[in-house]
PDB file of C-alpha atoms in Angstrom:
ATOM      1  CA  UNK F  24       0.299  -0.065  -0.117  1.00 58.00           C
ATOM      2  CA  UNK F  25       2.920   2.767   1.051  1.00 64.00           C
ATOM      3  CA  UNK F  26       4.300   2.003  -2.592  1.00 68.00           C
ATOM      4  CA  UNK F  27       1.151   3.190  -4.235  1.00 68.00           C
ATOM      5  CA  UNK F  28       1.155   6.596  -2.627  1.00 70.00           C
ATOM      6  CA  UNK F  29       3.732   8.221  -4.832  1.00 67.00           C
ATOM      7  CA  UNK F  30       2.128   6.643  -7.715  1.00 65.00           C
ATOM      8  CA  UNK F  31      -1.580   8.135  -6.876  1.00 66.00           C
ATOM      9  CA  UNK F  32      -0.212  11.697  -5.931  1.00 65.00           C
ATOM     10  CA  UNK F  33       1.572  11.351  -9.290  1.00 61.00           C
ATOM     11  CA  UNK F  34      -1.882  10.629 -10.734  1.00 63.00           C
ATOM     12  CA  UNK F  35      -3.701  12.897  -8.937  1.00 60.00           C
ATOM     13  CA  UNK F  36      -0.907  16.091  -9.924  1.00 60.00           C
ATOM     14  CA  UNK F  37      -1.023  14.360 -13.612  1.00 57.00           C
ATOM     15  CA  UNK F  38      -5.232  14.567 -13.975  1.00 53.00           C
ATOM     16  CA  UNK F  39      -5.001  18.591 -12.982  1.00 56.00           C
ATOM     17  CA  UNK F  40      -3.545  19.522 -16.084  1.00 60.00           C
ATOM     18  CA  UNK F  41      -6.125  20.925 -18.276  1.00 67.00           C
ATOM     19  CA  UNK F  42      -6.457  20.504 -21.990  1.00 75.00           C
ATOM     20  CA  UNK F  43      -5.889  24.294 -23.768  1.00 78.00           C
ATOM     21  CA  UNK F  44      -9.034  25.144 -25.700  1.00 82.00           C
ATOM     22  CA  UNK F  45      -8.466  25.158 -29.590  1.00 81.00           C
ATOM     23  CA  UNK F  46      -9.402  28.921 -29.726  1.00 82.00           C
ATOM     24  CA  UNK F  47      -6.257  30.161 -27.680  1.00 84.00           C
ATOM     25  CA  UNK F  48      -3.924  28.371 -30.355  1.00 87.00           C
ATOM     26  CA  UNK F  49      -3.940  31.224 -32.507  1.00 89.00           C
ATOM     27  CA  UNK F  50      -4.126  33.824 -30.168  1.00 88.00           C
ATOM     28  CA  UNK F  51      -1.412  36.089 -29.571  1.00 89.00           C
ATOM     29  CA  UNK F  52      -0.352  36.394 -26.282  1.00 86.00           C
ATOM     30  CA  UNK F  53       1.859  38.995 -23.856  1.00 88.00           C
ATOM     31  CA  UNK F  54       4.784  36.581 -24.307  1.00 89.00           C
ATOM     32  CA  UNK F  55       4.891  36.354 -28.228  1.00 91.00           C
ATOM     33  CA  UNK F  56       6.078  39.863 -28.351  1.00 91.00           C
ATOM     34  CA  UNK F  57       9.399  38.630 -25.647  1.00 93.00           C
ATOM     35  CA  UNK F  58       9.899  35.312 -27.817  1.00 94.00           C
ATOM     36  CA  UNK F  59       9.922  37.624 -31.273  1.00 93.00           C
ATOM     37  CA  UNK F  60      12.843  39.808 -29.882  1.00 94.00           C
ATOM     38  CA  UNK F  61      14.049  37.287 -27.821  1.00 94.00           C
ATOM     39  CA  UNK F  62      14.476  35.125 -31.347  1.00 95.00           C
ATOM     40  CA  UNK F  63      15.032  37.906 -34.320  1.00 94.00           C
ATOM     41  CA  UNK F  64      17.557  40.187 -35.294  1.00 92.00           C
ATOM     42  CA  UNK F  65      18.628  42.503 -38.333  1.00 91.00           C
ATOM     43  CA  UNK F  66      21.161  41.263 -39.936  1.00 90.00           C
ATOM     44  CA  UNK F  67      23.405  43.396 -42.570  1.00 87.00           C
ATOM     45  CA  UNK F  68      24.791  41.199 -45.753  1.00 88.00           C
ATOM     46  CA  UNK F  69      24.762  42.234 -49.298  1.00 85.00           C
ATOM     47  CA  UNK F  70      23.012  39.074 -50.574  1.00 87.00           C
ATOM     48  CA  UNK F  71      20.432  36.837 -49.241  1.00 89.00           C
ATOM     49  CA  UNK F  72      22.221  33.442 -50.263  1.00 91.00           C
ATOM     50  CA  UNK F  73      25.723  34.888 -48.270  1.00 89.00           C
ATOM     51  CA  UNK F  74      23.382  35.208 -45.275  1.00 92.00           C
ATOM     52  CA  UNK F  75      21.861  31.718 -45.687  1.00 94.00           C
ATOM     53  CA  UNK F  76      24.986  29.926 -46.170  1.00 93.00           C
ATOM     54  CA  UNK F  77      26.938  31.784 -43.488  1.00 93.00           C
ATOM     55  CA  UNK F  78      23.982  30.763 -40.880  1.00 95.00           C
ATOM     56  CA  UNK F  79      24.099  27.168 -41.952  1.00 95.00           C
ATOM     57  CA  UNK F  80      27.719  27.724 -41.410  1.00 94.00           C
ATOM     58  CA  UNK F  81      27.190  28.380 -37.409  1.00 95.00           C
ATOM     59  CA  UNK F  82      24.738  26.231 -36.863  1.00 96.00           C
ATOM     60  CA  UNK F  83      27.271  23.490 -38.080  1.00 95.00           C
ATOM     61  CA  UNK F  84      29.935  25.060 -35.860  1.00 94.00           C
ATOM     62  CA  UNK F  85      27.697  24.867 -33.501  1.00 94.00           C
ATOM     63  CA  UNK F  86      27.020  20.884 -33.732  1.00 95.00           C
ATOM     64  CA  UNK F  87      23.984  21.308 -35.435  1.00 96.00           C
ATOM     65  CA  UNK F  88      23.288  18.559 -38.758  1.00 96.00           C
ATOM     66  CA  UNK F  89      21.264  20.904 -41.643  1.00 96.00           C
ATOM     67  CA  UNK F  90      18.013  18.752 -42.247  1.00 95.00           C
ATOM     68  CA  UNK F  91      16.625  20.767 -44.562  1.00 94.00           C
ATOM     69  CA  UNK F  92      16.991  24.368 -45.934  1.00 94.00           C
ATOM     70  CA  UNK F  93      14.817  26.080 -48.723  1.00 94.00           C
ATOM     71  CA  UNK F  94      16.762  28.663 -50.597  1.00 92.00           C
ATOM     72  CA  UNK F  95      13.692  30.210 -51.993  1.00 91.00           C
ATOM     73  CA  UNK F  96      12.044  30.818 -48.506  1.00 91.00           C
ATOM     74  CA  UNK F  97      15.470  31.515 -46.244  1.00 93.00           C
ATOM     75  CA  UNK F  98      14.336  28.134 -43.782  1.00 95.00           C
ATOM     76  CA  UNK F  99      17.054  26.069 -42.728  1.00 96.00           C
ATOM     77  CA  UNK F 100      15.599  23.408 -40.369  1.00 96.00           C
ATOM     78  CA  UNK F 101      18.759  21.127 -38.213  1.00 97.00           C
ATOM     79  CA  UNK F 102      19.180  19.450 -35.090  1.00 96.00           C
ATOM     80  CA  UNK F 103      21.399  18.038 -33.239  1.00 96.00           C
ATOM     81  CA  UNK F 104      21.172  15.004 -30.396  1.00 93.00           C
ATOM     82  CA  UNK F 105      23.007  14.764 -27.121  1.00 92.00           C
ATOM     83  CA  UNK F 106      22.683  13.669 -23.763  1.00 90.00           C
ATOM     84  CA  UNK F 107      20.183  15.017 -21.134  1.00 87.00           C
ATOM     85  CA  UNK F 108      21.647  14.321 -17.758  1.00 89.00           C
ATOM     86  CA  UNK F 109      21.880  17.303 -15.722  1.00 89.00           C
ATOM     87  CA  UNK F 110      23.503  16.980 -12.140  1.00 88.00           C
ATOM     88  CA  UNK F 111      20.013  18.553 -10.517  1.00 90.00           C
ATOM     89  CA  UNK F 112      18.376  15.757 -11.409  1.00 90.00           C
ATOM     90  CA  UNK F 113      20.756  12.866 -10.737  1.00 90.00           C
ATOM     91  CA  UNK F 114      21.170  14.106  -6.906  1.00 92.00           C
ATOM     92  CA  UNK F 115      17.345  14.691  -6.705  1.00 92.00           C
ATOM     93  CA  UNK F 116      16.566  10.711  -7.597  1.00 92.00           C
ATOM     94  CA  UNK F 117      19.571   9.917  -5.082  1.00 92.00           C
ATOM     95  CA  UNK F 118      17.502  12.308  -2.424  1.00 92.00           C
ATOM     96  CA  UNK F 119      14.336  10.575  -3.000  1.00 91.00           C
ATOM     97  CA  UNK F 120      16.113   7.067  -3.185  1.00 91.00           C
ATOM     98  CA  UNK F 121      17.387   7.793   0.643  1.00 92.00           C
ATOM     99  CA  UNK F 122      14.042   9.036   1.252  1.00 92.00           C
ATOM    100  CA  UNK F 123      12.176   5.876  -0.176  1.00 90.00           C
ATOM    101  CA  UNK F 124      14.879   3.826   1.691  1.00 90.00           C
ATOM    102  CA  UNK F 125      13.653   4.922   5.283  1.00 90.00           C
ATOM    103  CA  UNK F 126      10.167   4.367   4.077  1.00 88.00           C
ATOM    104  CA  UNK F 127      10.881   0.744   3.575  1.00 88.00           C
ATOM    105  CA  UNK F 128      10.281   1.406  -0.705  1.00 88.00           C
ATOM    106  CA  UNK F 129      12.431   2.047  -3.745  1.00 88.00           C
ATOM    107  CA  UNK F 130      11.964   4.666  -5.667  1.00 89.00           C
ATOM    108  CA  UNK F 131      14.076   5.667  -8.463  1.00 89.00           C
ATOM    109  CA  UNK F 132      12.955   8.675 -10.524  1.00 89.00           C
ATOM    110  CA  UNK F 133      13.518   8.617 -13.774  1.00 88.00           C
ATOM    111  CA  UNK F 134      15.371  11.366 -15.455  1.00 89.00           C
ATOM    112  CA  UNK F 135      16.524  12.729 -18.470  1.00 89.00           C
ATOM    113  CA  UNK F 136      18.672  10.846 -20.422  1.00 88.00           C
ATOM    114  CA  UNK F 137      18.747  11.657 -23.802  1.00 90.00           C
ATOM    115  CA  UNK F 138      17.568  14.758 -25.790  1.00 92.00           C
ATOM    116  CA  UNK F 139      17.220  16.250 -29.663  1.00 94.00           C
ATOM    117  CA  UNK F 140      17.869  20.129 -29.609  1.00 95.00           C
ATOM    118  CA  UNK F 141      16.458  21.389 -33.098  1.00 96.00           C
ATOM    119  CA  UNK F 142      16.423  24.703 -34.342  1.00 96.00           C
ATOM    120  CA  UNK F 143      14.272  26.366 -37.249  1.00 96.00           C
ATOM    121  CA  UNK F 144      15.838  29.098 -38.694  1.00 96.00           C
ATOM    122  CA  UNK F 145      13.745  31.907 -41.539  1.00 95.00           C
ATOM    123  CA  UNK F 146      15.037  34.695 -42.639  1.00 94.00           C
ATOM    124  CA  UNK F 147      13.375  37.328 -45.262  1.00 90.00           C
ATOM    125  CA  UNK F 148      14.644  40.856 -46.678  1.00 89.00           C
ATOM    126  CA  UNK F 149      13.537  43.907 -44.240  1.00 84.00           C
ATOM    127  CA  UNK F 150      10.858  46.503 -45.967  1.00 76.00           C
ATOM    128  CA  UNK F 151      12.596  48.732 -48.333  1.00 74.00           C
ATOM    129  CA  UNK F 152      15.990  47.896 -48.398  1.00 75.00           C
ATOM    130  CA  UNK F 153      17.966  45.352 -49.875  1.00 78.00           C
ATOM    131  CA  UNK F 154      20.909  44.845 -47.754  1.00 85.00           C
ATOM    132  CA  UNK F 155      19.193  44.653 -44.092  1.00 88.00           C
ATOM    133  CA  UNK F 156      17.723  40.838 -43.507  1.00 91.00           C
ATOM    134  CA  UNK F 157      15.552  39.980 -40.754  1.00 92.00           C
ATOM    135  CA  UNK F 158      16.714  36.698 -39.039  1.00 94.00           C
ATOM    136  CA  UNK F 159      14.347  34.373 -36.524  1.00 96.00           C
ATOM    137  CA  UNK F 160      15.807  31.321 -35.163  1.00 96.00           C
ATOM    138  CA  UNK F 161      13.638  28.833 -32.771  1.00 96.00           C
ATOM    139  CA  UNK F 162      15.061  26.395 -30.609  1.00 96.00           C
ATOM    140  CA  UNK F 163      13.334  23.744 -29.150  1.00 94.00           C
ATOM    141  CA  UNK F 164      14.139  20.259 -27.721  1.00 93.00           C
ATOM    142  CA  UNK F 165      12.834  16.653 -27.180  1.00 91.00           C
ATOM    143  CA  UNK F 166      13.670  14.921 -24.252  1.00 91.00           C
ATOM    144  CA  UNK F 167      13.746  10.936 -23.548  1.00 91.00           C
ATOM    145  CA  UNK F 168      13.655   9.519 -19.870  1.00 89.00           C
ATOM    146  CA  UNK F 169      15.353   6.745 -18.488  1.00 87.00           C
ATOM    147  CA  UNK F 170      13.538   3.785 -16.403  1.00 87.00           C
ATOM    148  CA  UNK F 171      12.679   4.175 -13.035  1.00 87.00           C
ATOM    149  CA  UNK F 172      10.392   2.525 -10.203  1.00 87.00           C
ATOM    150  CA  UNK F 173       8.019   3.031  -7.480  1.00 86.00           C
ATOM    151  CA  UNK F 174       7.996   0.639  -4.825  1.00 83.00           C
ATOM    152  CA  UNK F 175       7.559  -2.633  -6.698  1.00 84.00           C
ATOM    153  CA  UNK F 176       6.302  -0.966 -10.279  1.00 85.00           C
ATOM    154  CA  UNK F 177       8.616  -0.483 -12.539  1.00 86.00           C
ATOM    155  CA  UNK F 178       8.819   2.794 -14.763  1.00 85.00           C
ATOM    156  CA  UNK F 179       9.422   1.668 -18.455  1.00 86.00           C
ATOM    157  CA  UNK F 180      12.207   3.771 -20.274  1.00 85.00           C
ATOM    158  CA  UNK F 181      11.717   6.476 -23.075  1.00 83.00           C
ATOM    159  CA  UNK F 182       9.206   8.886 -21.469  1.00 82.00           C
ATOM    160  CA  UNK F 183       9.415  11.486 -23.937  1.00 84.00           C
ATOM    161  CA  UNK F 184       8.317  15.591 -23.544  1.00 86.00           C
ATOM    162  CA  UNK F 185       9.148  18.136 -25.321  1.00 88.00           C
ATOM    163  CA  UNK F 186       9.997  21.598 -24.131  1.00 89.00           C
ATOM    164  CA  UNK F 187      10.714  25.022 -26.447  1.00 92.00           C
ATOM    165  CA  UNK F 188      14.253  26.624 -25.402  1.00 93.00           C
ATOM    166  CA  UNK F 189      13.951  30.434 -24.149  1.00 94.00           C
ATOM    167  CA  UNK F 190      17.334  30.983 -22.493  1.00 95.00           C
ATOM    168  CA  UNK F 191      18.470  33.939 -23.663  1.00 95.00           C
ATOM    169  CA  UNK F 192      22.102  32.803 -23.881  1.00 96.00           C
ATOM    170  CA  UNK F 193      21.800  30.107 -26.761  1.00 95.00           C
ATOM    171  CA  UNK F 194      20.238  32.718 -28.979  1.00 96.00           C
ATOM    172  CA  UNK F 195      22.698  35.739 -28.577  1.00 94.00           C
ATOM    173  CA  UNK F 196      25.332  33.060 -28.722  1.00 94.00           C
ATOM    174  CA  UNK F 197      24.131  32.205 -31.861  1.00 95.00           C
ATOM    175  CA  UNK F 198      23.470  35.832 -33.086  1.00 94.00           C
ATOM    176  CA  UNK F 199      26.932  36.778 -32.103  1.00 93.00           C
ATOM    177  CA  UNK F 200      28.309  34.050 -34.229  1.00 94.00           C
ATOM    178  CA  UNK F 201      26.536  34.746 -36.998  1.00 93.00           C
ATOM    179  CA  UNK F 202      27.589  38.464 -37.496  1.00 90.00           C
ATOM    180  CA  UNK F 203      30.879  37.155 -37.154  1.00 90.00           C
ATOM    181  CA  UNK F 204      30.246  35.132 -39.760  1.00 88.00           C
ATOM    182  CA  UNK F 205      29.010  37.323 -42.672  1.00 86.00           C
ATOM    183  CA  UNK F 206      31.518  39.741 -41.504  1.00 81.00           C
ATOM    184  CA  UNK F 207      33.940  37.413 -42.732  1.00 71.00           C
ATOM    185  CA  UNK F 208      32.281  36.046 -45.554  1.00 63.00           C
ATOM    186  CA  UNK F 209      31.503  39.543 -47.211  1.00 62.00           C
ATOM    187  CA  UNK F 210      35.103  40.413 -46.676  1.00 62.00           C
ATOM    188  CA  UNK F 211      35.937  36.861 -48.114  1.00 59.00           C
ATOM    189  CA  UNK F 212      38.182  35.677 -45.530  1.00 54.00           C
TER     190      UNK F 212
ATOM    191  CA  UNK W  20     -12.193 -25.743 -15.832  1.00 79.00           C
ATOM    192  CA  UNK W  21     -14.290 -27.460 -18.602  1.00 87.00           C
ATOM    193  CA  UNK W  22     -17.014 -25.060 -18.505  1.00 88.00           C
ATOM    194  CA  UNK W  23     -14.655 -21.882 -18.933  1.00 89.00           C
ATOM    195  CA  UNK W  24     -12.919 -23.653 -22.164  1.00 90.00           C
ATOM    196  CA  UNK W  25     -15.951 -24.302 -23.831  1.00 89.00           C
ATOM    197  CA  UNK W  26     -17.456 -20.365 -23.195  1.00 89.00           C
ATOM    198  CA  UNK W  27     -13.765 -18.901 -24.208  1.00 88.00           C
ATOM    199  CA  UNK W  28     -14.453 -21.197 -27.292  1.00 87.00           C
ATOM    200  CA  UNK W  29     -18.029 -20.052 -27.757  1.00 87.00           C
ATOM    201  CA  UNK W  30     -16.949 -16.512 -27.885  1.00 86.00           C
ATOM    202  CA  UNK W  31     -14.442 -17.271 -30.292  1.00 85.00           C
ATOM    203  CA  UNK W  32     -16.838 -19.069 -32.574  1.00 82.00           C
ATOM    204  CA  UNK W  33     -19.394 -16.023 -32.567  1.00 82.00           C
ATOM    205  CA  UNK W  34     -16.503 -13.457 -33.262  1.00 78.00           C
ATOM    206  CA  UNK W  35     -15.549 -15.256 -36.726  1.00 75.00           C
ATOM    207  CA  UNK W  36     -19.400 -15.515 -37.722  1.00 71.00           C
ATOM    208  CA  UNK W  37     -20.032 -12.128 -37.318  1.00 67.00           C
ATOM    209  CA  UNK W  38     -20.085 -10.732 -40.978  1.00 64.00           C
ATOM    210  CA  UNK W  39     -18.762  -7.362 -40.638  1.00 64.00           C
ATOM    211  CA  UNK W  40     -18.796  -4.143 -43.477  1.00 64.00           C
ATOM    212  CA  UNK W  41     -15.188  -4.458 -45.008  1.00 76.00           C
ATOM    213  CA  UNK W  42     -15.778  -2.234 -47.682  1.00 83.00           C
ATOM    214  CA  UNK W  43     -14.953   1.460 -46.986  1.00 83.00           C
ATOM    215  CA  UNK W  44     -18.662   3.853 -46.743  1.00 83.00           C
ATOM    216  CA  UNK W  45     -18.991   5.521 -50.718  1.00 82.00           C
ATOM    217  CA  UNK W  46     -18.979   8.652 -49.894  1.00 78.00           C
ATOM    218  CA  UNK W  47     -15.406   8.985 -48.058  1.00 78.00           C
ATOM    219  CA  UNK W  48     -13.864  11.258 -50.697  1.00 79.00           C
ATOM    220  CA  UNK W  49     -16.464  13.288 -52.030  1.00 80.00           C
ATOM    221  CA  UNK W  50     -17.785  16.632 -50.382  1.00 77.00           C
ATOM    222  CA  UNK W  51     -20.084  17.214 -48.252  1.00 78.00           C
ATOM    223  CA  UNK W  52     -21.921  20.413 -47.602  1.00 80.00           C
ATOM    224  CA  UNK W  53     -20.629  20.762 -44.647  1.00 82.00           C
ATOM    225  CA  UNK W  54     -17.260  20.139 -45.924  1.00 83.00           C
ATOM    226  CA  UNK W  55     -17.734  23.191 -48.064  1.00 85.00           C
ATOM    227  CA  UNK W  56     -19.061  25.369 -45.312  1.00 87.00           C
ATOM    228  CA  UNK W  57     -15.712  24.632 -43.203  1.00 88.00           C
ATOM    229  CA  UNK W  58     -13.811  25.466 -46.249  1.00 90.00           C
ATOM    230  CA  UNK W  59     -15.273  28.526 -46.500  1.00 91.00           C
ATOM    231  CA  UNK W  60     -14.169  29.761 -42.818  1.00 92.00           C
ATOM    232  CA  UNK W  61     -11.038  28.597 -43.601  1.00 94.00           C
ATOM    233  CA  UNK W  62      -9.719  30.838 -46.428  1.00 95.00           C
ATOM    234  CA  UNK W  63      -9.566  34.093 -47.129  1.00 95.00           C
ATOM    235  CA  UNK W  64      -8.472  36.930 -49.652  1.00 95.00           C
ATOM    236  CA  UNK W  65      -6.127  39.820 -49.126  1.00 94.00           C
ATOM    237  CA  UNK W  66      -5.346  42.854 -50.361  1.00 93.00           C
ATOM    238  CA  UNK W  67      -2.190  41.604 -51.562  1.00 92.00           C
ATOM    239  CA  UNK W  68      -0.243  41.025 -54.975  1.00 91.00           C
ATOM    240  CA  UNK W  69       3.333  40.186 -53.811  1.00 91.00           C
ATOM    241  CA  UNK W  70       3.024  36.341 -53.505  1.00 92.00           C
ATOM    242  CA  UNK W  71       6.545  35.810 -51.312  1.00 90.00           C
ATOM    243  CA  UNK W  72       5.679  38.905 -49.410  1.00 91.00           C
ATOM    244  CA  UNK W  73       2.818  36.794 -48.806  1.00 94.00           C
ATOM    245  CA  UNK W  74       4.351  33.752 -47.325  1.00 94.00           C
ATOM    246  CA  UNK W  75       6.775  35.565 -45.378  1.00 93.00           C
ATOM    247  CA  UNK W  76       4.048  36.993 -43.512  1.00 94.00           C
ATOM    248  CA  UNK W  77       2.204  33.661 -43.038  1.00 96.00           C
ATOM    249  CA  UNK W  78       5.650  32.128 -41.689  1.00 95.00           C
ATOM    250  CA  UNK W  79       5.932  35.119 -39.106  1.00 94.00           C
ATOM    251  CA  UNK W  80       2.589  34.663 -38.001  1.00 95.00           C
ATOM    252  CA  UNK W  81       3.237  31.408 -37.229  1.00 95.00           C
ATOM    253  CA  UNK W  82       6.274  31.815 -35.445  1.00 94.00           C
ATOM    254  CA  UNK W  83       4.700  34.421 -33.620  1.00 93.00           C
ATOM    255  CA  UNK W  84       2.089  32.194 -32.173  1.00 93.00           C
ATOM    256  CA  UNK W  85       4.907  29.819 -31.345  1.00 92.00           C
ATOM    257  CA  UNK W  86       4.410  27.222 -34.026  1.00 94.00           C
ATOM    258  CA  UNK W  87       7.641  25.465 -35.452  1.00 94.00           C
ATOM    259  CA  UNK W  88       7.531  26.111 -39.144  1.00 94.00           C
ATOM    260  CA  UNK W  89       8.019  22.405 -40.451  1.00 93.00           C
ATOM    261  CA  UNK W  90       8.214  22.640 -44.589  1.00 93.00           C
ATOM    262  CA  UNK W  91       8.279  25.521 -46.665  1.00 94.00           C
ATOM    263  CA  UNK W  92       7.207  24.925 -50.403  1.00 94.00           C
ATOM    264  CA  UNK W  93       7.821  28.140 -52.309  1.00 93.00           C
ATOM    265  CA  UNK W  94       6.168  27.196 -55.660  1.00 93.00           C
ATOM    266  CA  UNK W  95       3.143  25.992 -54.364  1.00 94.00           C
ATOM    267  CA  UNK W  96       3.027  28.451 -51.639  1.00 95.00           C
ATOM    268  CA  UNK W  97       2.948  26.060 -48.834  1.00 96.00           C
ATOM    269  CA  UNK W  98       3.684  26.668 -45.081  1.00 96.00           C
ATOM    270  CA  UNK W  99       3.209  23.372 -42.211  1.00 96.00           C
ATOM    271  CA  UNK W 100       4.109  24.169 -38.919  1.00 96.00           C
ATOM    272  CA  UNK W 101       3.578  22.149 -35.989  1.00 94.00           C
ATOM    273  CA  UNK W 102       3.827  23.251 -31.858  1.00 92.00           C
ATOM    274  CA  UNK W 103       2.836  21.646 -28.473  1.00 88.00           C
ATOM    275  CA  UNK W 104       0.183  24.009 -26.688  1.00 83.00           C
ATOM    276  CA  UNK W 105      -0.222  24.479 -23.148  1.00 76.00           C
ATOM    277  CA  UNK W 106       0.422  24.259 -19.516  1.00 73.00           C
ATOM    278  CA  UNK W 107       3.379  21.140 -20.063  1.00 71.00           C
ATOM    279  CA  UNK W 108       3.006  21.143 -24.038  1.00 74.00           C
ATOM    280  CA  UNK W 109       0.288  18.353 -23.930  1.00 77.00           C
ATOM    281  CA  UNK W 110      -2.078  19.846 -27.044  1.00 84.00           C
ATOM    282  CA  UNK W 111      -0.575  19.270 -30.246  1.00 89.00           C
ATOM    283  CA  UNK W 112      -1.311  21.361 -32.971  1.00 92.00           C
ATOM    284  CA  UNK W 113      -0.521  21.256 -36.951  1.00 94.00           C
ATOM    285  CA  UNK W 114      -1.288  23.939 -39.602  1.00 95.00           C
ATOM    286  CA  UNK W 115      -1.006  23.687 -43.020  1.00 96.00           C
ATOM    287  CA  UNK W 116      -1.122  26.980 -45.039  1.00 97.00           C
ATOM    288  CA  UNK W 117      -1.683  27.515 -48.463  1.00 97.00           C
ATOM    289  CA  UNK W 118      -1.532  30.840 -50.089  1.00 96.00           C
ATOM    290  CA  UNK W 119      -2.710  30.999 -54.092  1.00 95.00           C
ATOM    291  CA  UNK W 120      -2.831  33.895 -56.309  1.00 95.00           C
ATOM    292  CA  UNK W 121      -6.544  35.001 -57.196  1.00 94.00           C
ATOM    293  CA  UNK W 122      -6.230  37.067 -60.520  1.00 92.00           C
ATOM    294  CA  UNK W 123      -3.709  40.131 -60.755  1.00 92.00           C
ATOM    295  CA  UNK W 124      -3.995  42.332 -57.227  1.00 93.00           C
ATOM    296  CA  UNK W 125      -4.568  39.391 -54.963  1.00 94.00           C
ATOM    297  CA  UNK W 126      -4.097  36.543 -52.774  1.00 94.00           C
ATOM    298  CA  UNK W 127      -6.200  33.697 -51.675  1.00 95.00           C
ATOM    299  CA  UNK W 128      -5.225  32.185 -48.406  1.00 96.00           C
ATOM    300  CA  UNK W 129      -6.568  28.973 -46.855  1.00 96.00           C
ATOM    301  CA  UNK W 130      -5.671  27.762 -43.566  1.00 96.00           C
ATOM    302  CA  UNK W 131      -5.623  23.750 -42.092  1.00 94.00           C
ATOM    303  CA  UNK W 132      -5.878  23.438 -38.275  1.00 94.00           C
ATOM    304  CA  UNK W 133      -5.410  19.674 -36.516  1.00 93.00           C
ATOM    305  CA  UNK W 134      -5.538  19.289 -32.610  1.00 92.00           C
ATOM    306  CA  UNK W 135      -4.338  16.202 -31.514  1.00 88.00           C
ATOM    307  CA  UNK W 136      -5.128  14.488 -34.651  1.00 83.00           C
ATOM    308  CA  UNK W 137      -8.752  15.235 -35.469  1.00 88.00           C
ATOM    309  CA  UNK W 138      -9.290  18.711 -37.593  1.00 89.00           C
ATOM    310  CA  UNK W 139     -10.884  21.909 -35.598  1.00 90.00           C
ATOM    311  CA  UNK W 140     -13.925  23.018 -37.054  1.00 88.00           C
ATOM    312  CA  UNK W 141     -14.737  25.656 -35.087  1.00 91.00           C
ATOM    313  CA  UNK W 142     -14.885  29.337 -36.838  1.00 92.00           C
ATOM    314  CA  UNK W 143     -13.674  30.976 -34.013  1.00 93.00           C
ATOM    315  CA  UNK W 144      -9.911  29.518 -34.114  1.00 93.00           C
ATOM    316  CA  UNK W 145      -9.653  30.556 -38.139  1.00 95.00           C
ATOM    317  CA  UNK W 146     -11.044  33.757 -37.376  1.00 94.00           C
ATOM    318  CA  UNK W 147      -7.945  34.645 -34.731  1.00 94.00           C
ATOM    319  CA  UNK W 148      -5.562  32.599 -37.141  1.00 95.00           C
ATOM    320  CA  UNK W 149      -6.706  35.577 -39.985  1.00 95.00           C
ATOM    321  CA  UNK W 150      -6.483  38.353 -37.192  1.00 94.00           C
ATOM    322  CA  UNK W 151      -3.213  37.270 -36.272  1.00 93.00           C
ATOM    323  CA  UNK W 152      -2.217  36.883 -40.170  1.00 94.00           C
ATOM    324  CA  UNK W 153      -3.744  40.239 -40.880  1.00 93.00           C
ATOM    325  CA  UNK W 154      -1.192  41.747 -38.338  1.00 91.00           C
ATOM    326  CA  UNK W 155       2.069  40.513 -40.199  1.00 90.00           C
ATOM    327  CA  UNK W 156       0.592  40.752 -43.225  1.00 89.00           C
ATOM    328  CA  UNK W 157       0.873  44.595 -42.925  1.00 85.00           C
ATOM    329  CA  UNK W 158       3.743  44.703 -40.831  1.00 80.00           C
ATOM    330  CA  UNK W 159       5.890  43.098 -43.020  1.00 69.00           C
TER     331      UNK W 159
END
């Protein structure tokens, strides 16, 4: 019976997640403008083709593999796979294991094991200008969790979730590299 | 024990004897009136003649709404995008938008949205999308 409590608690919390209403899917909210500012920059370049290939080069430098690119639309889609293990989660798992031992059950919380980070980049010329381009990149990731145990119930591995990446440092890093790369390309170094 | 076995065998025999229909219904791929109505509120015509600019505006609007653009086909004017919505990203929404020139001065834009693999048939949802698209079209 004791081993069921963590599972029941998890189920209760899971049932509290409410399905969003479809009407809200296509409505702009307060965070749209904030994310747009985070993800977009105006970049100076003489030709869209140059800027596109510079962007692809930066993504490759960051370890991404280009999956799809549509030159006419100024779009690039790239992915990279990495380990997703984090110290914080491992420490948390250790402590919940200890607490479980005290309660005489085995609790092994599944932690993030593997992730696939994806980047989608879109660019278009700014209005009334042929050398300024609006570049927008969106990073998001899919995570896979490992396996775990809750009392006598084993939790299988492979639980998946996705999350959008809104860490400003990542976007700043990309655009810093991009402006450096464009400078090099324009001056053909 | 024998009785249980007999009951199980009996159920299997009943199952085998049922004559379920294996042909798809004839009207599976034909247009119904309801479908025409849905098409009408999924489509809107804008007074813009630049197809490329319209496509950029569609992509921009979808990214503003938090969608991740999956595919863009410029000659056909098709944009496919998806997002995980809601807290905890529980809902999967997919949208396909097609941009087609209508005459010389107008652009016909049709949007098709899916929510957890079921098509969205609420006109309000499409109204919201076109309102966002309008803002994007006239600010690009």
